[in-house]
Amino acid sequence: MPFRWNPDLTPNDVTPEALFRQRRRLIQSAAMAGIGALLGLNPGRVAIGGEFMTEVKKGVVTLDESVTPFKDASSYTNFYELGSGKTDPSTHAERLQIAPWHVVIDGEVSRPVRLALDDLLRPHALEERVYRLRCVEAWSMVIPWIGFPLGEVLKRFEPTGNARYVAFETIHDPDHLPGQAQRSLEWPYREGLRLDEAMHPLTILAVGMYGRTLPNQNGAPLRLVVPWKYGFKSIKSIVRISLTEKQPPTSWNRQAPSEYGFYANVNPNVDHPRWDQSKERRIGEFLRRKTLPFNGYEEQVASLYHGMDLRQFF
Ligand code: MTE
């Protein structure tokens, strides 16, 4: 069985209410007394690390595959703003300034907003979902993410009848992010989804992984996770979500359109022009595994692409 999706969990699967409330009181009083500031914690992290991370519904999506060790998932990363080597992002992680953090939601929505991260997160219940992440570079991992469906956020701000796509943008801060001082990519990093892909219940915004807040190198404080697409679609450190009528430009597609398509659905039958995509190396394993269509989520998402030639729309 590839994976189990259990959206209807009982209250027993959630952190006990009393514990959550007690924890929240502690955090509120700490914040009021300015203890967070004294400890060198910024308010955004206190809220995410405390109020929001304590109430996580576990087991919403599980997988019968070993979870990649946290050490690997947080040190072998792609985050070009922090450097193009795999260990650059963890080495330079502190350069990413994550507080205060605001997210703009605009474009084709009835209620455009600019929200502090806490206000964006507050109404959403957090869930733990174990997803595969398949990078276009033919390696993969299994990661227990903590997040909530992107579709719930989009509904909150009421897409208009013209909205057909969702565009995402990463922070642009060349004074702090060493990668943005170079032109390895066009900055800021941009990604996009079709509206129905964005509304699909498997698509999440993540704020944590492995039971803790996201490490900076993995896209703190807010990133996208789209498990059936190559990893580059899962944009990190999001500051803007815009609903659009037209298909938005995306970073890797602009960089090399023949290598990175807009759809980027994991497809073992369409090779990257420079390498085979039929197999992948799971980080921590020696032998390569077969790559699954849509990264193993075919049953859930293939219907989104009925009638489309996935060789053309790669
Ligand atoms: N988001 C931004 N802003 N910048 C990046 O360089 N790299 C992408 C994606 N999101 C990237 C990004 C790529 S290529 C991959 S494979 C995944 O992040 C990797 O996520 P992980 O490092 O948390 O495993």
mmCIF file of C-alpha atoms and ligand atoms in Angstrom:
data_model
loop_
_atom_site.group_PDB
_atom_site.id
_atom_site.type_symbol
_atom_site.label_atom_id
_atom_site.label_comp_id
_atom_site.label_asym_id
_atom_site.label_seq_id
_atom_site.Cartn_x
_atom_site.Cartn_y
_atom_site.Cartn_z
ATOM 1 C CA MET A 1 0.000 0.000 0.000
ATOM 2 C CA PRO A 2 1.615 3.252 -1.002
ATOM 3 C CA PHE A 3 0.142 5.516 1.661
ATOM 4 C CA ARG A 4 -2.884 6.084 3.842
ATOM 5 C CA TRP A 5 -4.865 9.244 3.974
ATOM 6 C CA ASN A 6 -7.080 9.546 7.049
ATOM 7 C CA PRO A 7 -8.774 12.918 6.989
ATOM 8 C CA ASP A 8 -11.421 11.845 9.557
ATOM 9 C CA LEU A 9 -9.452 11.338 12.714
ATOM 10 C CA THR A 10 -11.038 11.336 16.153
ATOM 11 C CA PRO A 11 -10.287 13.971 18.787
ATOM 12 C CA ASN A 12 -7.976 11.416 20.462
ATOM 13 C CA ASP A 13 -5.509 11.958 17.661
ATOM 14 C CA VAL A 14 -5.104 15.577 18.597
ATOM 15 C CA THR A 15 -2.957 16.945 21.396
ATOM 16 C CA PRO A 16 -5.210 17.116 24.492
ATOM 17 C CA GLU A 17 -7.110 20.388 24.648
ATOM 18 C CA ALA A 18 -6.026 21.078 28.240
ATOM 19 C CA LEU A 19 -2.367 20.774 27.348
ATOM 20 C CA PHE A 20 -2.852 23.056 24.392
ATOM 21 C CA ARG A 21 -4.673 25.688 26.484
ATOM 22 C CA GLN A 22 -2.158 25.547 29.300
ATOM 23 C CA ARG A 23 0.659 25.922 26.814
ATOM 24 C CA ARG A 24 -1.074 28.821 25.128
ATOM 25 C CA ARG A 25 -1.549 30.653 28.455
ATOM 26 C CA LEU A 26 2.138 30.235 29.193
ATOM 27 C CA ILE A 27 3.088 31.618 25.836
ATOM 28 C CA GLN A 28 0.699 34.540 26.051
ATOM 29 C CA SER A 29 1.993 35.566 29.463
ATOM 30 C CA ALA A 30 5.588 35.106 28.352
ATOM 31 C CA ALA A 31 4.916 37.295 25.360
ATOM 32 C CA MET A 32 3.247 39.934 27.519
ATOM 33 C CA ALA A 33 6.132 40.052 29.923
ATOM 34 C CA GLY A 34 8.531 40.353 27.062
ATOM 35 C CA ILE A 35 10.319 37.208 28.183
ATOM 36 C CA GLY A 36 10.557 36.081 24.599
ATOM 37 C CA ALA A 37 12.506 39.198 23.789
ATOM 38 C CA LEU A 38 14.768 38.706 26.808
ATOM 39 C CA LEU A 39 15.530 35.172 25.697
ATOM 40 C CA GLY A 40 16.360 36.455 22.265
ATOM 41 C CA LEU A 41 13.284 34.776 20.785
ATOM 42 C CA ASN A 42 11.392 36.810 18.287
ATOM 43 C CA PRO A 43 7.592 36.981 18.616
ATOM 44 C CA GLY A 44 6.946 35.096 15.395
ATOM 45 C CA ARG A 45 8.901 32.098 16.540
ATOM 46 C CA VAL A 46 7.362 32.066 20.000
ATOM 47 C CA ALA A 47 3.919 31.880 18.486
ATOM 48 C CA ILE A 48 4.795 29.240 15.921
ATOM 49 C CA GLY A 49 6.912 27.220 18.298
ATOM 50 C CA GLY A 50 4.294 27.361 21.035
ATOM 51 C CA GLU A 51 0.693 28.139 20.268
ATOM 52 C CA PHE A 52 0.573 26.663 16.809
ATOM 53 C CA MET A 53 2.877 23.701 17.128
ATOM 54 C CA THR A 54 1.190 22.194 20.195
ATOM 55 C CA GLU A 55 -2.063 21.237 18.517
ATOM 56 C CA VAL A 56 -1.045 18.952 15.697
ATOM 57 C CA LYS A 57 -3.374 16.259 14.391
ATOM 58 C CA LYS A 58 -1.121 13.288 13.796
ATOM 59 C CA GLY A 59 -1.477 10.559 11.210
ATOM 60 C CA VAL A 60 -3.542 12.512 8.668
ATOM 61 C CA VAL A 61 -1.364 11.051 5.906
ATOM 62 C CA THR A 62 0.965 8.182 6.762
ATOM 63 C CA LEU A 63 3.331 6.152 4.621
ATOM 64 C CA ASP A 64 4.596 2.584 4.887
ATOM 65 C CA GLU A 65 8.151 3.709 4.180
ATOM 66 C CA SER A 66 10.952 4.716 6.526
ATOM 67 C CA VAL A 67 11.095 8.375 7.348
ATOM 68 C CA THR A 68 14.361 10.028 6.243
ATOM 69 C CA PRO A 69 16.475 10.970 9.282
ATOM 70 C CA PHE A 70 15.971 14.611 10.307
ATOM 71 C CA LYS A 71 19.723 15.126 10.051
ATOM 72 C CA ASP A 72 19.657 14.350 6.314
ATOM 73 C CA ALA A 73 16.441 16.233 5.547
ATOM 74 C CA SER A 74 17.797 19.357 7.239
ATOM 75 C CA SER A 75 21.337 19.260 5.867
ATOM 76 C CA TYR A 76 20.976 17.978 2.270
ATOM 77 C CA THR A 77 18.814 20.788 0.954
ATOM 78 C CA ASN A 78 18.160 23.000 -2.046
ATOM 79 C CA PHE A 79 17.629 26.665 -1.214
ATOM 80 C CA TYR A 80 19.519 28.754 -3.750
ATOM 81 C CA GLU A 81 18.986 31.976 -1.805
ATOM 82 C CA LEU A 82 21.385 30.481 0.746
ATOM 83 C CA GLY A 83 23.815 29.033 -1.808
ATOM 84 C CA SER A 84 23.777 26.431 -4.556
ATOM 85 C CA GLY A 85 25.633 23.617 -2.737
ATOM 86 C CA LYS A 86 23.569 21.049 -0.829
ATOM 87 C CA THR A 87 25.033 22.000 2.549
ATOM 88 C CA ASP A 88 25.162 25.780 1.898
ATOM 89 C CA PRO A 89 21.589 26.365 3.121
ATOM 90 C CA SER A 90 22.188 24.777 6.541
ATOM 91 C CA THR A 91 25.569 26.523 6.834
ATOM 92 C CA HIS A 92 24.057 29.939 6.096
ATOM 93 C CA ALA A 93 20.637 29.291 7.670
ATOM 94 C CA GLU A 94 20.938 32.149 10.166
ATOM 95 C CA ARG A 95 21.132 34.656 7.323
ATOM 96 C CA LEU A 96 17.427 34.193 6.646
ATOM 97 C CA GLN A 97 15.576 36.730 8.816
ATOM 98 C CA ILE A 98 12.205 35.189 9.633
ATOM 99 C CA ALA A 99 10.734 37.698 12.080
ATOM 100 C CA PRO A 100 8.711 39.693 11.683
ATOM 101 C CA TRP A 101 7.164 37.800 8.774
ATOM 102 C CA HIS A 102 4.220 38.984 6.708
ATOM 103 C CA VAL A 103 2.421 37.331 3.842
ATOM 104 C CA VAL A 104 0.515 39.218 1.143
ATOM 105 C CA ILE A 105 -2.473 37.520 -0.469
ATOM 106 C CA ASP A 106 -3.637 39.504 -3.457
ATOM 107 C CA GLY A 107 -4.630 39.494 -7.113
ATOM 108 C CA GLU A 108 -7.917 37.846 -8.007
ATOM 109 C CA VAL A 109 -9.349 37.637 -4.468
ATOM 110 C CA SER A 110 -12.278 39.541 -2.979
ATOM 111 C CA ARG A 111 -10.348 40.199 0.226
ATOM 112 C CA PRO A 112 -6.692 41.075 -0.492
ATOM 113 C CA VAL A 113 -4.607 41.229 2.713
ATOM 114 C CA ARG A 114 -1.156 41.623 4.176
ATOM 115 C CA LEU A 115 -1.065 39.521 7.315
ATOM 116 C CA ALA A 116 1.428 38.836 10.064
ATOM 117 C CA LEU A 117 2.252 35.146 9.941
ATOM 118 C CA ASP A 118 0.443 34.438 13.228
ATOM 119 C CA ASP A 119 -2.757 35.945 11.856
ATOM 120 C CA LEU A 120 -2.468 33.867 8.726
ATOM 121 C CA LEU A 121 -2.030 30.666 10.752
ATOM 122 C CA ARG A 122 -4.438 31.225 13.640
ATOM 123 C CA PRO A 123 -7.656 29.778 12.117
ATOM 124 C CA HIS A 124 -5.965 26.689 10.691
ATOM 125 C CA ALA A 125 -5.608 23.363 12.496
ATOM 126 C CA LEU A 126 -2.189 21.848 11.980
ATOM 127 C CA GLU A 127 -1.779 18.315 10.696
ATOM 128 C CA GLU A 128 1.135 15.965 10.376
ATOM 129 C CA ARG A 129 1.400 14.453 6.902
ATOM 130 C CA VAL A 130 4.161 12.106 5.848
ATOM 131 C CA TYR A 131 4.896 12.774 2.179
ATOM 132 C CA ARG A 132 7.556 11.710 -0.278
ATOM 133 C CA LEU A 133 9.578 14.561 -1.758
ATOM 134 C CA ARG A 134 11.078 13.697 -5.163
ATOM 135 C CA CYS A 135 13.641 16.195 -6.369
ATOM 136 C CA VAL A 136 14.125 16.729 -10.102
ATOM 137 C CA GLU A 137 17.764 15.769 -9.473
ATOM 138 C CA ALA A 138 16.602 12.142 -8.964
ATOM 139 C CA TRP A 139 16.911 11.864 -5.205
ATOM 140 C CA SER A 140 14.035 11.553 -2.780
ATOM 141 C CA MET A 141 13.155 11.692 0.899
ATOM 142 C CA VAL A 142 10.217 10.874 3.164
ATOM 143 C CA ILE A 143 9.372 13.780 5.439
ATOM 144 C CA PRO A 144 6.747 14.219 8.193
ATOM 145 C CA TRP A 145 5.522 17.736 7.438
ATOM 146 C CA ILE A 146 3.350 19.856 9.716
ATOM 147 C CA GLY A 147 0.974 22.128 7.886
ATOM 148 C CA PHE A 148 -2.551 22.649 6.614
ATOM 149 C CA PRO A 149 -4.268 22.603 3.232
ATOM 150 C CA LEU A 150 -3.465 25.615 1.063
ATOM 151 C CA GLY A 151 -7.040 25.465 -0.242
ATOM 152 C CA GLU A 152 -8.366 26.502 3.188
ATOM 153 C CA VAL A 153 -6.305 29.695 3.064
ATOM 154 C CA LEU A 154 -7.370 30.493 -0.484
ATOM 155 C CA LYS A 155 -11.058 30.007 0.358
ATOM 156 C CA ARG A 156 -10.682 32.376 3.313
ATOM 157 C CA PHE A 157 -9.745 35.267 1.017
ATOM 158 C CA GLU A 158 -12.345 34.405 -1.625
ATOM 159 C CA PRO A 159 -10.907 33.868 -5.110
ATOM 160 C CA THR A 160 -12.874 35.788 -7.740
ATOM 161 C CA GLY A 161 -14.384 34.162 -10.822
ATOM 162 C CA ASN A 162 -11.291 35.220 -12.810
ATOM 163 C CA ALA A 163 -8.797 33.285 -10.666
ATOM 164 C CA ARG A 164 -7.275 30.351 -12.561
ATOM 165 C CA TYR A 165 -3.725 30.149 -11.178
ATOM 166 C CA VAL A 166 -1.869 30.795 -7.937
ATOM 167 C CA ALA A 167 1.541 32.495 -7.983
ATOM 168 C CA PHE A 168 3.965 32.266 -5.047
ATOM 169 C CA GLU A 169 6.977 34.405 -4.218
ATOM 170 C CA THR A 170 9.875 33.889 -1.797
ATOM 171 C CA ILE A 171 11.411 36.647 0.319
ATOM 172 C CA HIS A 172 13.802 38.960 -1.563
ATOM 173 C CA ASP A 173 16.528 40.110 0.814
ATOM 174 C CA PRO A 174 19.864 40.330 -1.044
ATOM 175 C CA ASP A 175 21.499 42.146 1.892
ATOM 176 C CA HIS A 176 21.210 38.995 3.997
ATOM 177 C CA LEU A 177 20.776 36.080 1.575
ATOM 178 C CA PRO A 178 24.140 35.287 -0.015
ATOM 179 C CA GLY A 179 22.644 33.504 -3.040
ATOM 180 C CA GLN A 180 20.625 36.573 -3.994
ATOM 181 C CA ALA A 181 23.822 38.561 -4.383
ATOM 182 C CA GLN A 182 24.497 36.319 -7.390
ATOM 183 C CA ARG A 183 22.387 35.809 -10.474
ATOM 184 C CA SER A 184 22.179 32.025 -10.244
ATOM 185 C CA LEU A 185 18.404 32.482 -10.675
ATOM 186 C CA GLU A 186 16.107 35.426 -11.322
ATOM 187 C CA TRP A 187 15.074 36.669 -7.869
ATOM 188 C CA PRO A 188 12.772 36.436 -6.061
ATOM 189 C CA TYR A 189 12.175 32.708 -6.490
ATOM 190 C CA ARG A 190 8.719 32.241 -7.986
ATOM 191 C CA GLU A 191 6.441 29.267 -8.379
ATOM 192 C CA GLY A 192 2.919 28.658 -9.525
ATOM 193 C CA LEU A 193 0.073 26.162 -9.576
ATOM 194 C CA ARG A 194 -3.163 25.902 -11.454
ATOM 195 C CA LEU A 195 -6.030 26.800 -9.105
ATOM 196 C CA ASP A 196 -7.373 23.222 -8.996
ATOM 197 C CA GLU A 197 -3.882 21.920 -8.073
ATOM 198 C CA ALA A 198 -3.648 24.538 -5.353
ATOM 199 C CA MET A 199 -7.103 23.605 -4.015
ATOM 200 C CA HIS A 200 -6.323 19.867 -4.022
ATOM 201 C CA PRO A 201 -6.457 18.593 -0.436
ATOM 202 C CA LEU A 202 -2.975 17.028 -0.689
ATOM 203 C CA THR A 203 -1.398 20.471 -1.321
ATOM 204 C CA ILE A 204 -0.272 22.037 1.941
ATOM 205 C CA LEU A 205 1.441 25.046 3.376
ATOM 206 C CA ALA A 206 3.975 23.729 5.898
ATOM 207 C CA VAL A 207 5.246 25.454 9.033
ATOM 208 C CA GLY A 208 7.052 22.485 10.545
ATOM 209 C CA MET A 209 8.577 19.076 10.053
ATOM 210 C CA TYR A 210 9.559 16.215 12.387
ATOM 211 C CA GLY A 211 7.413 17.673 15.185
ATOM 212 C CA ARG A 212 9.207 21.011 15.249
ATOM 213 C CA THR A 213 9.132 24.338 13.423
ATOM 214 C CA LEU A 214 10.754 24.370 9.997
ATOM 215 C CA PRO A 215 14.494 24.877 10.057
ATOM 216 C CA ASN A 216 15.381 27.992 8.042
ATOM 217 C CA GLN A 217 17.123 25.907 5.382
ATOM 218 C CA ASN A 218 13.888 23.968 4.780
ATOM 219 C CA GLY A 219 11.886 27.103 4.082
ATOM 220 C CA ALA A 220 10.933 28.691 7.408
ATOM 221 C CA PRO A 221 8.582 30.040 8.363
ATOM 222 C CA LEU A 222 6.125 29.016 5.615
ATOM 223 C CA ARG A 223 6.596 26.849 2.541
ATOM 224 C CA LEU A 224 4.554 24.966 0.013
ATOM 225 C CA VAL A 225 4.533 21.155 -0.262
ATOM 226 C CA VAL A 226 2.984 19.589 -3.380
ATOM 227 C CA PRO A 227 3.821 15.894 -3.042
ATOM 228 C CA TRP A 228 3.103 14.749 -6.619
ATOM 229 C CA LYS A 229 5.393 17.326 -8.242
ATOM 230 C CA TYR A 230 9.163 17.656 -8.456
ATOM 231 C CA GLY A 231 10.604 19.356 -5.382
ATOM 232 C CA PHE A 232 11.306 22.692 -7.082
ATOM 233 C CA LYS A 233 7.556 23.445 -7.088
ATOM 234 C CA SER A 234 7.587 23.369 -3.259
ATOM 235 C CA ILE A 235 8.647 26.973 -2.834
ATOM 236 C CA LYS A 236 10.217 28.018 0.471
ATOM 237 C CA SER A 237 9.906 31.077 2.727
ATOM 238 C CA ILE A 238 6.779 32.452 1.054
ATOM 239 C CA VAL A 239 5.937 36.175 1.334
ATOM 240 C CA ARG A 240 3.312 36.517 -1.397
ATOM 241 C CA ILE A 241 0.467 34.397 -2.738
ATOM 242 C CA SER A 242 -1.301 35.978 -5.729
ATOM 243 C CA LEU A 243 -4.294 34.626 -7.572
ATOM 244 C CA THR A 244 -4.021 35.271 -11.284
ATOM 245 C CA GLU A 245 -5.943 34.818 -14.476
ATOM 246 C CA LYS A 246 -2.876 33.925 -16.547
ATOM 247 C CA GLN A 247 -0.281 31.225 -15.937
ATOM 248 C CA PRO A 248 2.417 32.922 -13.837
ATOM 249 C CA PRO A 249 6.147 32.836 -14.651
ATOM 250 C CA THR A 250 8.165 30.412 -12.511
ATOM 251 C CA SER A 251 11.879 30.568 -11.665
ATOM 252 C CA TRP A 252 13.212 27.291 -13.034
ATOM 253 C CA ASN A 253 11.014 27.461 -16.103
ATOM 254 C CA ARG A 254 12.419 30.911 -16.904
ATOM 255 C CA GLN A 255 15.937 29.677 -16.245
ATOM 256 C CA ALA A 256 15.736 26.647 -18.559
ATOM 257 C CA PRO A 257 12.308 26.164 -20.177
ATOM 258 C CA SER A 258 13.290 22.967 -21.974
ATOM 259 C CA GLU A 259 14.350 21.354 -18.683
ATOM 260 C CA TYR A 260 11.731 22.518 -16.177
ATOM 261 C CA GLY A 261 8.091 22.731 -17.186
ATOM 262 C CA PHE A 262 5.305 24.589 -15.428
ATOM 263 C CA TYR A 263 3.534 21.377 -14.404
ATOM 264 C CA ALA A 264 6.567 19.399 -13.171
ATOM 265 C CA ASN A 265 4.450 16.376 -12.280
ATOM 266 C CA VAL A 266 6.739 13.522 -11.256
ATOM 267 C CA ASN A 267 6.788 11.373 -14.386
ATOM 268 C CA PRO A 268 9.131 8.395 -14.839
ATOM 269 C CA ASN A 269 8.237 8.351 -18.565
ATOM 270 C CA VAL A 270 9.492 11.844 -19.362
ATOM 271 C CA ASP A 271 13.234 12.151 -18.943
ATOM 272 C CA HIS A 272 14.944 15.360 -18.051
ATOM 273 C CA PRO A 273 16.909 16.342 -21.192
ATOM 274 C CA ARG A 274 20.151 15.601 -19.332
ATOM 275 C CA TRP A 275 19.208 12.530 -17.273
ATOM 276 C CA ASP A 276 16.826 9.628 -16.800
ATOM 277 C CA GLN A 277 13.857 10.189 -14.471
ATOM 278 C CA SER A 278 12.702 6.578 -14.162
ATOM 279 C CA LYS A 279 14.668 5.901 -10.966
ATOM 280 C CA GLU A 280 15.582 7.805 -7.851
ATOM 281 C CA ARG A 281 17.993 7.504 -4.966
ATOM 282 C CA ARG A 282 16.214 7.628 -1.628
ATOM 283 C CA ILE A 283 18.574 9.526 0.661
ATOM 284 C CA GLY A 284 20.114 6.977 3.045
ATOM 285 C CA GLU A 285 19.630 4.000 0.690
ATOM 286 C CA PHE A 286 22.179 2.418 -1.603
ATOM 287 C CA LEU A 287 20.095 0.886 -4.416
ATOM 288 C CA ARG A 288 17.979 3.129 -6.602
ATOM 289 C CA ARG A 289 14.170 2.762 -6.531
ATOM 290 C CA LYS A 290 11.709 3.041 -9.382
ATOM 291 C CA THR A 291 10.102 6.449 -9.542
ATOM 292 C CA LEU A 292 6.317 6.248 -9.353
ATOM 293 C CA PRO A 293 3.983 8.250 -11.614
ATOM 294 C CA PHE A 294 2.890 11.367 -9.737
ATOM 295 C CA ASN A 295 5.346 10.271 -7.047
ATOM 296 C CA GLY A 296 2.871 7.595 -5.879
ATOM 297 C CA TYR A 297 -0.155 9.923 -5.621
ATOM 298 C CA GLU A 298 -1.597 8.977 -9.021
ATOM 299 C CA GLU A 299 -4.932 7.734 -7.702
ATOM 300 C CA GLN A 300 -5.559 11.046 -5.959
ATOM 301 C CA VAL A 301 -4.381 13.516 -8.600
ATOM 302 C CA ALA A 302 -4.315 11.953 -12.096
ATOM 303 C CA SER A 303 -7.864 13.174 -12.760
ATOM 304 C CA LEU A 304 -6.605 16.769 -12.639
ATOM 305 C CA TYR A 305 -4.817 16.105 -15.924
ATOM 306 C CA HIS A 306 -7.410 14.137 -17.895
ATOM 307 C CA GLY A 307 -7.065 14.817 -21.603
ATOM 308 C CA MET A 308 -3.669 16.520 -21.278
ATOM 309 C CA ASP A 309 -0.575 15.224 -23.044
ATOM 310 C CA LEU A 310 1.860 15.073 -20.140
ATOM 311 C CA ARG A 311 4.827 14.931 -22.511
ATOM 312 C CA GLN A 312 3.853 18.317 -23.845
ATOM 313 C CA PHE A 313 2.750 19.731 -20.493
ATOM 314 C CA PHE A 314 5.714 18.394 -18.507
HETATM 315 N N1 MTE B 1 12.410 27.455 -2.721
HETATM 316 C C1 MTE B 1 13.223 28.528 -2.822
HETATM 317 N N2 MTE B 1 12.760 29.710 -2.439
HETATM 318 N N3 MTE B 1 14.480 28.436 -3.286
HETATM 319 C C2 MTE B 1 14.991 27.225 -3.734
HETATM 320 O O1 MTE B 1 16.147 27.188 -4.184
HETATM 321 N N4 MTE B 1 14.560 24.836 -4.078
HETATM 322 C C3 MTE B 1 13.513 23.882 -4.464
HETATM 323 C C4 MTE B 1 12.397 23.821 -3.412
HETATM 324 N N5 MTE B 1 12.031 25.150 -2.973
HETATM 325 C C5 MTE B 1 14.151 26.083 -3.651
HETATM 326 C C6 MTE B 1 12.850 26.239 -3.109
HETATM 327 C C7 MTE B 1 14.022 22.549 -4.710
HETATM 328 S S1 MTE B 1 14.945 22.356 -6.125
HETATM 329 C C8 MTE B 1 13.734 21.478 -3.899
HETATM 330 S S2 MTE B 1 14.188 19.907 -4.346
HETATM 331 C C9 MTE B 1 13.026 21.652 -2.617
HETATM 332 O O2 MTE B 1 12.829 23.041 -2.307
HETATM 333 C C10 MTE B 1 13.870 21.046 -1.534
HETATM 334 O O3 MTE B 1 13.238 21.108 -0.283
HETATM 335 P P1 MTE B 1 14.072 20.616 0.985
HETATM 336 O O4 MTE B 1 15.445 21.225 0.846
HETATM 337 O O5 MTE B 1 13.342 21.117 2.181
HETATM 338 O O6 MTE B 1 14.137 19.129 0.913
#
